[in-house]
Short mmCIF file of C-alpha atoms and ligand atoms in Angstrom, two decimals:
data_model
loop_
_atom_site.label_atom_id
_atom_site.label_comp_id
_atom_site.label_asym_id
_atom_site.label_seq_id
_atom_site.Cartn_x
_atom_site.Cartn_y
_atom_site.Cartn_z
CA MET J 1 5.50 4.33 23.49
CA SER J 2 2.49 3.18 25.47
CA GLN J 3 0.08 5.75 23.99
CA PHE J 4 0.74 4.33 20.49
CA SER J 5 1.25 0.66 21.23
CA GLU J 6 -2.21 -0.41 20.01
CA ASN J 7 -2.01 1.65 16.84
CA SER J 8 -2.00 -0.39 13.61
CA PHE J 9 0.39 2.07 11.90
CA VAL J 10 2.82 1.64 14.75
CA GLN J 11 2.53 -2.13 14.60
CA GLU J 12 3.21 -2.17 10.85
CA CYS J 13 6.17 0.24 11.17
CA LEU J 14 7.67 -1.71 14.05
CA ARG J 15 7.24 -5.08 12.32
CA GLU J 16 8.99 -3.88 9.17
CA SER J 17 11.73 -1.87 10.84
CA ALA J 18 12.56 -4.70 13.28
CA GLN J 19 13.88 -6.66 10.28
CA CYS J 20 16.68 -4.13 9.71
CA ILE J 21 20.20 -5.48 10.36
CA GLY J 22 21.83 -2.07 9.83
CA CYS J 23 24.00 -3.19 6.93
CA GLY J 24 23.70 0.20 5.17
CA THR J 25 23.24 -1.24 1.68
CA CYS J 26 20.21 1.02 1.23
CA LEU J 27 22.31 4.17 1.55
CA THR J 28 24.01 3.70 -1.81
CA SER J 29 20.72 3.40 -3.68
CA CYS J 30 18.82 6.28 -2.09
CA PRO J 31 18.43 9.35 -4.36
CA VAL J 32 17.77 11.59 -1.34
CA TYR J 33 20.97 10.40 0.43
CA ALA J 34 22.89 11.07 -2.79
CA GLN J 35 21.81 14.71 -2.51
CA GLU J 36 21.97 15.37 1.22
CA ALA J 37 24.18 12.57 2.67
CA ARG J 38 22.12 12.53 5.85
CA GLU J 39 21.71 9.13 7.45
CA GLU J 40 18.41 10.08 9.11
CA LEU J 41 16.78 10.52 5.67
CA THR J 42 17.53 6.92 4.64
CA ALA J 43 15.79 3.63 5.37
CA ARG J 44 18.50 2.63 7.90
CA GLY J 45 18.31 6.01 9.61
CA ARG J 46 14.54 5.79 10.00
CA ASN J 47 14.73 2.22 11.23
CA ARG J 48 17.36 3.09 13.84
CA HIS J 49 15.29 5.95 15.22
CA ILE J 50 11.85 4.49 14.68
CA LEU J 51 10.83 4.64 18.33
CA ALA J 52 11.87 8.28 18.64
CA LEU J 53 9.99 9.08 15.43
CA LEU J 54 6.92 7.27 16.69
CA GLU J 55 7.08 9.24 19.92
CA GLY J 56 7.35 12.50 17.97
CA TYR J 57 10.97 13.34 18.87
CA GLY J 58 13.34 14.89 16.37
CA ASP J 59 12.22 16.55 13.19
CA ALA J 60 9.83 13.75 12.27
CA ALA J 61 8.08 15.87 9.62
CA GLU J 62 11.31 16.34 7.66
CA VAL J 63 12.62 12.81 8.15
CA VAL J 64 9.31 11.29 7.13
CA GLY J 65 8.56 13.86 4.43
CA LYS J 66 11.83 13.63 2.51
CA CYS J 67 11.28 10.25 0.90
CA LEU J 68 10.26 9.60 -2.72
CA LEU J 69 8.75 6.19 -1.85
CA CYS J 70 10.72 5.07 -4.89
CA GLY J 71 11.41 1.58 -3.50
CA ARG J 72 15.11 1.60 -4.43
CA CYS J 73 16.13 0.82 -0.85
CA THR J 74 13.78 -2.18 -0.80
CA MET J 75 15.24 -3.40 -4.10
CA VAL J 76 18.75 -3.68 -2.62
CA CYS J 77 17.85 -4.49 1.00
CA PRO J 78 18.94 -8.06 1.94
CA ARG J 79 15.84 -8.28 4.18
CA GLY J 80 13.49 -6.79 1.58
CA ILE J 81 12.27 -4.19 4.07
CA ARG J 82 9.35 -2.15 2.75
CA ASN J 83 10.51 1.33 3.60
CA ASP J 84 7.56 2.77 1.69
CA LEU J 85 5.18 1.11 4.14
CA ILE J 86 7.19 2.38 7.10
CA VAL J 87 7.14 5.94 5.77
CA ALA J 88 3.43 5.78 4.88
CA GLY J 89 2.75 4.32 8.35
CA LEU J 90 4.67 7.11 10.05
CA ARG J 91 2.86 9.71 7.96
CA GLY J 92 -0.44 8.04 8.90
CA LEU J 93 0.49 8.26 12.55
CA MET J 94 1.30 11.96 12.23
CA VAL J 95 -2.11 12.54 10.61
CA GLN J 96 -3.81 10.65 13.43
CA ARG J 97 -1.96 12.69 16.00
CA ASP J 98 -1.89 16.14 14.40
CA GLY J 99 -4.72 15.98 11.86
CA LEU J 100 -4.41 16.43 8.11
CA PRO J 101 -3.20 19.88 6.99
CA PHE J 102 -6.08 21.93 5.58
CA ALA J 103 -4.78 22.04 2.00
CA LYS J 104 -4.34 18.27 1.89
CA SER J 105 -7.72 17.77 3.48
CA VAL J 106 -9.35 19.82 0.70
CA ALA J 107 -7.31 18.02 -1.96
CA PHE J 108 -7.96 14.44 -0.80
CA ARG J 109 -11.31 14.58 1.00
CA ARG J 110 -13.11 17.08 -1.24
CA LEU J 111 -11.51 17.25 -4.70
CA LEU J 112 -9.95 13.85 -5.34
CA SER J 113 -12.89 12.12 -3.66
CA ASP J 114 -15.36 13.79 -6.02
CA ARG J 115 -14.53 13.50 -9.72
CA LYS J 116 -17.18 16.02 -10.77
CA LEU J 117 -15.92 18.64 -8.32
CA MET J 118 -12.31 17.89 -9.30
CA GLY J 119 -13.25 18.34 -12.95
CA ARG J 120 -14.87 21.70 -12.22
CA ALA J 121 -11.80 22.86 -10.23
CA LEU J 122 -9.50 21.87 -13.06
CA ARG J 123 -11.70 23.56 -15.65
CA PHE J 124 -11.32 26.71 -13.58
CA ALA J 125 -7.55 26.16 -13.66
CA ALA J 126 -7.67 25.58 -17.42
CA ALA J 127 -9.47 28.91 -17.88
CA ALA J 128 -6.75 30.56 -15.80
CA GLN J 129 -4.11 28.91 -17.98
CA ARG J 130 -5.57 30.51 -21.06
CA LEU J 131 -5.03 33.96 -19.55
CA MET J 132 -1.30 33.35 -19.20
CA PRO J 133 1.35 33.92 -21.85
CA SER J 134 2.30 30.99 -24.09
CA GLU J 135 5.73 29.41 -23.92
CA ASP J 136 7.77 27.51 -26.47
CA GLY J 137 9.59 24.29 -25.78
CA VAL J 138 8.79 20.77 -24.86
CA GLY J 139 5.30 19.54 -25.57
CA ILE J 140 3.78 16.49 -24.03
CA GLY J 141 3.29 13.93 -26.76
CA ASN J 142 0.74 15.34 -29.14
CA LEU J 143 -1.14 16.76 -26.24
CA CYS J 144 -0.03 20.34 -26.11
CA ASP J 145 0.11 21.51 -29.68
CA PRO J 146 0.59 24.40 -29.54
CA PRO J 147 2.39 24.31 -26.17
CA ARG J 148 0.40 25.85 -23.35
CA PRO J 149 1.72 27.99 -20.50
CA THR J 150 2.55 26.81 -17.02
CA VAL J 151 0.07 27.17 -14.19
CA ARG J 152 1.35 29.78 -11.78
CA HIS J 153 -1.58 30.76 -9.61
CA LEU J 154 -3.76 28.02 -8.25
CA PRO J 155 -5.51 27.82 -4.90
CA LEU J 156 -4.61 25.67 -1.88
CA PHE J 157 -2.86 22.37 -2.54
CA PHE J 158 -2.48 23.20 -6.23
CA SER J 159 -0.51 26.36 -5.55
CA ALA J 160 2.57 24.14 -5.14
CA LEU J 161 2.19 23.28 -8.81
CA GLY J 162 3.30 26.75 -9.81
CA ARG J 163 6.80 28.11 -9.21
CA GLY J 164 7.75 28.15 -12.86
CA ARG J 165 7.11 24.49 -13.49
CA ARG J 166 6.37 23.40 -17.01
CA LEU J 167 3.02 21.63 -16.81
CA PRO J 168 0.76 20.08 -19.40
CA ALA J 169 -2.52 21.79 -20.08
CA VAL J 170 -5.70 20.62 -18.42
CA ALA J 171 -7.61 18.80 -21.17
CA SER J 172 -10.49 20.64 -22.80
CA ASP J 173 -12.42 17.34 -22.86
CA PHE J 174 -11.78 14.80 -20.14
CA LEU J 175 -11.23 11.14 -21.00
CA SER J 176 -14.69 10.09 -19.80
CA GLU J 177 -16.15 12.69 -22.19
CA ARG J 178 -14.13 11.28 -25.09
CA LEU J 179 -14.41 7.54 -24.56
CA PRO J 180 -17.59 5.48 -24.33
CA GLU J 181 -17.91 2.91 -21.57
CA GLU J 182 -17.96 -0.03 -23.99
CA ASN J 183 -15.16 -0.26 -26.56
CA PRO J 184 -15.41 -3.47 -28.61
CA ALA J 185 -12.39 -5.23 -30.10
CA SER J 186 -11.69 -4.13 -33.65
CA GLY J 187 -11.98 -6.74 -36.42
CA VAL J 188 -12.03 -9.79 -34.14
CA THR J 189 -14.78 -12.38 -33.92
CA GLY J 190 -15.38 -15.15 -31.38
CA LYS J 191 -14.64 -15.13 -27.66
CA LYS J 192 -12.67 -12.11 -26.60
CA LEU J 193 -11.07 -11.04 -23.36
CA ARG J 194 -13.13 -8.42 -21.53
CA VAL J 195 -10.80 -5.91 -19.90
CA ALA J 196 -11.74 -3.09 -17.52
CA TYR J 197 -9.59 0.02 -17.88
CA PHE J 198 -8.67 1.91 -14.71
CA ALA J 199 -7.27 5.16 -16.10
CA GLY J 200 -6.41 7.29 -13.05
CA CYS J 201 -6.90 11.01 -12.42
CA ALA J 202 -4.00 12.39 -14.48
CA THR J 203 -5.10 10.45 -17.55
CA GLU J 204 -8.73 11.47 -17.04
CA PHE J 205 -8.08 15.19 -16.62
CA VAL J 206 -4.73 16.01 -18.21
CA LEU J 207 -3.58 13.21 -20.53
CA PRO J 208 -6.75 11.83 -22.15
CA ARG J 209 -4.88 10.97 -25.34
CA THR J 210 -2.92 8.42 -23.31
CA GLY J 211 -6.23 6.82 -22.32
CA GLU J 212 -7.46 6.85 -25.90
CA ALA J 213 -4.19 5.23 -27.04
CA VAL J 214 -4.48 2.51 -24.39
CA VAL J 215 -7.99 1.63 -25.52
CA ARG J 216 -6.97 1.79 -29.19
CA VAL J 217 -4.04 -0.59 -28.79
CA LEU J 218 -5.97 -3.06 -26.59
CA THR J 219 -8.93 -3.18 -28.98
CA GLU J 220 -6.46 -3.61 -31.87
CA ALA J 221 -5.06 -6.54 -29.89
CA GLY J 222 -8.54 -8.15 -29.85
CA MET J 223 -9.82 -7.17 -26.41
CA ASP J 224 -13.19 -5.68 -25.49
CA VAL J 225 -12.39 -2.74 -23.24
CA VAL J 226 -14.87 -1.44 -20.70
CA PHE J 227 -14.07 1.97 -19.28
CA PRO J 228 -16.36 2.54 -16.29
CA HIS J 229 -17.05 6.25 -15.98
CA ALA J 230 -17.90 5.91 -12.28
CA GLN J 231 -14.29 5.11 -11.35
CA GLY J 232 -12.47 7.59 -9.12
CA CYS J 233 -9.05 8.35 -7.71
CA CYS J 234 -6.98 5.28 -6.76
CA GLY J 235 -6.17 6.85 -3.38
CA LEU J 236 -2.41 6.34 -3.51
CA ALA J 237 -1.70 10.05 -3.04
CA ALA J 238 -3.91 10.09 0.06
CA HIS J 239 -2.29 6.90 1.38
CA ALA J 240 1.25 8.18 0.78
CA ASN J 241 0.36 11.32 2.71
CA GLY J 242 -1.00 9.40 5.68
CA ASP J 243 -4.71 9.90 4.95
CA VAL J 244 -5.43 6.20 5.15
CA GLU J 245 -9.14 6.66 5.85
CA THR J 246 -9.71 8.57 2.60
CA ALA J 247 -7.52 6.15 0.65
CA ALA J 248 -9.57 3.22 1.97
CA ALA J 249 -12.87 4.90 1.02
CA MET J 250 -11.55 5.52 -2.51
CA ALA J 251 -10.33 1.93 -2.82
CA ARG J 252 -13.70 0.57 -1.68
CA HIS J 253 -15.62 2.71 -4.19
CA ASN J 254 -13.39 1.57 -7.05
CA LEU J 255 -13.60 -2.06 -5.95
CA ASP J 256 -17.40 -1.93 -6.32
CA VAL J 257 -17.15 -0.17 -9.70
CA LEU J 258 -14.57 -2.57 -11.14
CA GLU J 259 -16.32 -5.71 -9.85
CA HIS J 260 -19.52 -4.47 -11.47
CA THR J 261 -17.87 -4.54 -14.94
CA ASN J 262 -17.63 -8.37 -14.88
CA ALA J 263 -14.27 -8.01 -16.63
CA ASP J 264 -11.83 -10.90 -16.96
CA LEU J 265 -8.91 -8.59 -16.26
CA ILE J 266 -8.20 -5.05 -15.06
CA VAL J 267 -5.68 -2.92 -16.96
CA THR J 268 -3.84 0.18 -15.77
CA SER J 269 -1.68 2.57 -17.77
CA CYS J 270 -0.54 4.59 -14.76
CA ALA J 271 2.21 2.85 -12.80
CA THR J 272 1.10 4.58 -9.62
CA CYS J 273 -2.52 3.43 -9.97
CA GLY J 274 -1.27 -0.07 -10.78
CA THR J 275 0.71 -0.08 -7.52
CA ALA J 276 -2.39 1.04 -5.63
CA LEU J 277 -4.57 -1.73 -7.07
CA ARG J 278 -2.00 -4.49 -6.75
CA ASP J 279 -0.20 -3.66 -3.52
CA ILE J 280 -1.94 -0.98 -1.44
CA TRP J 281 -5.68 -1.70 -1.73
CA PRO J 282 -5.50 -5.18 -0.12
CA ARG J 283 -3.76 -3.57 2.87
CA LEU J 284 -6.71 -1.20 3.36
CA ALA J 285 -9.35 -3.91 3.85
CA LEU J 286 -11.31 -3.84 7.07
CA THR J 287 -12.76 -7.34 6.94
CA ASP J 288 -11.62 -10.75 5.67
CA ASP J 289 -14.27 -10.65 2.94
CA GLU J 290 -13.11 -7.23 1.78
CA ARG J 291 -9.48 -8.42 1.79
CA ARG J 292 -10.44 -11.45 -0.32
CA ARG J 293 -12.17 -9.18 -2.85
CA PHE J 294 -9.20 -6.78 -3.02
CA VAL J 295 -6.74 -9.67 -3.39
CA THR J 296 -8.83 -11.20 -6.20
CA LEU J 297 -8.92 -7.85 -7.99
CA ALA J 298 -5.17 -7.38 -7.49
CA GLY J 299 -4.54 -10.79 -9.06
CA LYS J 300 -6.50 -9.73 -12.16
CA THR J 301 -4.72 -6.38 -12.54
CA HIS J 302 -2.02 -5.86 -15.17
CA ASP J 303 -0.05 -3.01 -16.66
CA VAL J 304 -0.97 -2.34 -20.29
CA SER J 305 2.48 -3.55 -21.43
CA GLU J 306 1.83 -6.97 -19.88
CA LEU J 307 -1.48 -7.31 -21.74
CA ILE J 308 -0.02 -6.18 -25.06
CA LEU J 309 2.83 -8.67 -24.82
CA SER J 310 0.53 -11.50 -23.79
CA ALA J 311 -1.76 -10.77 -26.76
CA ALA J 312 1.00 -11.35 -29.32
CA THR J 313 0.83 -14.68 -31.15
CA PRO J 314 3.81 -16.83 -30.06
CA GLY J 315 6.60 -16.44 -32.61
CA VAL J 316 4.89 -13.51 -34.34
CA PHE J 317 5.52 -10.06 -32.96
CA SER J 318 2.57 -7.80 -33.61
CA CYS J 319 3.59 -4.32 -32.46
CA TYR J 320 4.47 -1.54 -34.87
CA SER J 321 5.69 1.98 -34.40
CA ASN J 322 2.92 4.55 -34.22
CA LEU J 323 5.47 7.39 -34.52
CA PRO J 324 6.70 9.25 -37.60
CA ARG J 325 9.03 7.21 -39.83
CA GLY J 326 12.62 7.18 -38.54
CA ALA J 327 11.71 8.54 -35.08
CA THR J 328 14.03 7.47 -32.27
CA ILE J 329 12.92 6.72 -28.73
CA THR J 330 14.25 6.09 -25.26
CA TRP J 331 12.51 4.53 -22.23
CA HIS J 332 12.16 5.73 -18.66
CA GLU J 333 11.06 3.00 -16.25
CA PRO J 334 8.80 4.43 -13.51
CA CYS J 335 9.70 3.33 -9.95
CA HIS J 336 6.07 2.33 -9.44
CA LEU J 337 6.31 0.00 -12.44
CA GLY J 338 9.77 -1.56 -12.07
CA ARG J 339 10.32 -1.53 -8.30
CA HIS J 340 6.77 -1.74 -6.95
CA GLN J 341 5.04 -3.92 -9.59
CA HIS J 342 8.17 -5.72 -10.86
CA VAL J 343 7.15 -5.02 -14.45
CA SER J 344 10.42 -4.37 -16.31
CA ARG J 345 10.76 -7.02 -18.99
CA GLU J 346 7.47 -6.35 -20.79
CA PRO J 347 7.88 -2.68 -21.82
CA LEU J 348 11.54 -3.28 -22.68
CA THR J 349 10.67 -6.28 -24.86
CA ILE J 350 7.95 -4.34 -26.68
CA LEU J 351 10.15 -1.32 -27.31
CA ARG J 352 13.31 -3.24 -28.26
CA ARG J 353 11.42 -5.40 -30.75
CA THR J 354 9.29 -2.60 -32.16
CA PHE J 355 11.98 0.04 -32.55
CA GLY J 356 15.20 -1.99 -32.92
CA SER J 357 18.17 0.33 -33.44
CA ALA J 358 15.87 3.37 -33.13
CA PHE J 359 15.56 2.53 -29.41
CA HIS J 360 18.36 4.41 -27.62
CA GLU J 361 18.42 2.99 -24.11
CA LEU J 362 19.31 5.25 -21.19
CA ARG J 363 22.73 4.62 -19.65
CA GLU J 364 21.19 4.43 -16.16
CA ALA J 365 17.67 3.61 -15.00
CA GLY J 366 17.55 6.17 -12.16
CA CYS J 367 14.56 7.81 -10.47
CA CYS J 368 13.22 10.94 -12.20
CA GLY J 369 12.77 12.63 -8.80
CA PHE J 370 8.99 13.12 -9.01
CA GLY J 371 7.74 11.15 -6.00
CA GLY J 372 4.20 12.63 -6.00
CA SER J 373 3.89 15.17 -3.20
CA PHE J 374 7.71 15.06 -2.80
CA ASN J 375 7.83 17.10 -6.00
CA LEU J 376 5.31 19.57 -4.62
CA TYR J 377 7.01 20.16 -1.28
CA HIS J 378 10.69 19.56 -2.13
CA TYR J 379 10.75 20.86 -5.69
CA GLY J 380 14.41 21.97 -5.50
CA MET J 381 15.62 18.52 -4.47
CA SER J 382 13.23 16.86 -6.90
CA GLN J 383 14.87 18.83 -9.71
CA LYS J 384 18.38 18.03 -8.43
CA ILE J 385 17.59 14.30 -8.38
CA GLY J 386 16.06 14.65 -11.84
CA LEU J 387 19.19 16.33 -13.20
CA HIS J 388 20.83 12.92 -13.54
CA LYS J 389 17.83 11.72 -15.53
CA ALA J 390 17.94 14.84 -17.70
CA ASP J 391 21.64 14.25 -18.46
CA ASN J 392 20.89 10.65 -19.41
CA ILE J 393 18.06 11.74 -21.71
CA ARG J 394 20.23 14.35 -23.39
CA GLU J 395 22.95 11.75 -23.94
CA ALA J 396 20.45 9.28 -25.46
CA GLY J 397 19.45 11.97 -27.97
CA ALA J 398 16.09 10.41 -28.82
CA ASP J 399 13.13 12.19 -30.42
CA TYR J 400 10.69 10.71 -27.88
CA VAL J 401 11.01 9.76 -24.22
CA VAL J 402 8.55 6.92 -23.63
CA THR J 403 7.29 6.09 -20.15
CA SER J 404 4.28 4.59 -18.36
CA CYS J 405 3.40 6.91 -15.52
CA PRO J 406 1.77 10.34 -15.81
CA GLY J 407 3.77 11.59 -12.82
CA CYS J 408 7.11 10.65 -14.44
CA LEU J 409 5.85 12.04 -17.73
CA ILE J 410 5.06 15.42 -16.21
CA GLN J 411 8.36 15.50 -14.28
CA ILE J 412 10.45 14.59 -17.35
CA MET J 413 8.63 17.14 -19.48
CA ASP J 414 9.48 19.76 -16.85
CA LEU J 415 13.13 18.59 -16.62
CA MET J 416 13.56 18.71 -20.39
CA ALA J 417 12.10 22.21 -20.55
CA GLN J 418 14.24 23.43 -17.63
CA HIS J 419 17.42 22.03 -19.22
CA GLY J 420 16.66 22.87 -22.84
CA ILE J 421 16.56 19.26 -24.04
CA PRO J 422 14.62 18.86 -27.28
CA GLY J 423 12.10 16.05 -27.69
CA ARG J 424 8.68 14.90 -26.59
CA VAL J 425 7.45 12.74 -23.73
CA ILE J 426 4.74 10.17 -24.43
CA HIS J 427 3.13 7.10 -22.93
CA LEU J 428 4.13 3.68 -24.26
CA ALA J 429 0.63 3.08 -25.66
CA GLU J 430 0.95 6.20 -27.83
CA ALA J 431 4.20 4.90 -29.33
CA ILE J 432 2.85 1.65 -30.72
CA SER J 433 0.02 0.05 -32.65
CA PHE J 434 -0.94 -3.61 -32.71
CA ARG J 435 -1.70 -5.66 -35.82
CA ALA J 436 -2.41 -9.33 -35.27
S1 SF4 W 1 12.09 4.93 -0.88
FE1 SF4 W 1 13.65 5.92 -2.18
S2 SF4 W 1 13.91 8.00 -1.33
FE2 SF4 W 1 12.83 6.78 0.24
S3 SF4 W 1 14.50 6.00 1.59
FE3 SF4 W 1 14.12 4.41 -0.01
S4 SF4 W 1 15.59 4.85 -1.65
FE4 SF4 W 1 15.47 6.69 -0.34
S1 SF4 W 2 19.54 -2.36 3.43
FE1 SF4 W 2 17.77 -3.05 4.63
S2 SF4 W 2 18.68 -4.20 6.37
FE2 SF4 W 2 20.34 -2.97 5.45
S3 SF4 W 2 20.34 -1.03 6.65
FE3 SF4 W 2 19.01 -0.68 4.84
S4 SF4 W 2 16.92 -1.18 5.59
FE4 SF4 W 2 18.37 -2.06 7.07
#
């Protein structure tokens, strides 16, 4: 233990895991335990063997790798133990000790750290997509009409995206090429809220229509929206994979960019990015001043559903369906929205009041099984966990599955295609319009 005792990852892991009383409540909520029934893959199992894991005994890579960071164990834990921080800390320690695998190093330190380079790499992928045969089936909102093929052959880190997955097409025009930086409120005079939009990589490169819908609905709701083109990756993927240094550099860059907008509030439409801004970035600060700036920014950050609901005049509900007449919907709550940001009431309120009886709620609010890199490296289990979600969606029988996280959106689109479930998957902002 002595060689690691001064390590900040170790300190954080030990502090959190020391709270564990071994009650086992977390086992019943863990989607991975439901599949494999192995104690060592649960929060209690990791906490019991934390010292051995820190020392590198046992199959630490598997035990630390097989976690969705979904936060379900924290939700039920009587001590509120942040298993996601323990797992990220352990992964960080492994990176410090063994270095970052080459593919991840290219992905985080070269591509995701450089939007222009990432854009060029994805354009290359998009060209490759066009050479592949088209497939029928589930489209992603209005984004893939006609449906595009899956990506099967991509280099390095992206190769894990193949294996027959159904993926949305890389956008022909990225969001920053479609949207100006300044987007004034429509039809509103007087003092308006100035909101900075942090879109995230998936919305920038793959789902730009989500970004356009977010800006449309916020400007309809009377807000001036600034969309700074200099923003970059939120860094959560790097953080979750133990590359804390890269995550911190990304957070610092975005902090400067977002502060420079002089916005009253920050809005996110990606639940994962929202979690990064609100929960992870302040933990990456190196100085007290930096921590104060991150905490201030976190306090100003909201999910788009929170801003839409707050914009409604009290007693007058202002949201309307943006979908074809008679369309039915259901809602998937992303773990990063409900568990990590505690935003559950707002999207449900908007959808229940906007769609009434056309809103077919899912019987269970389970995890979709995506989990970021979990989906890349444990695709079989990711699909098995998602099977429950797919069954729920089939049972709901809605025309549209509405969600608020590009990762969930891509996973559910894949699940629906794999299981032959008809329907489309869209972001909440695409489903509604706002009329004051
Ligand atoms: S975060 Fe999710 S997958 Fe990981 S141990 Fe907790 S419940 Fe299981
Ligand atoms: S629920 Fe919390 S306290 Fe109980 S065993 Fe799991 S991590 Fe430990």
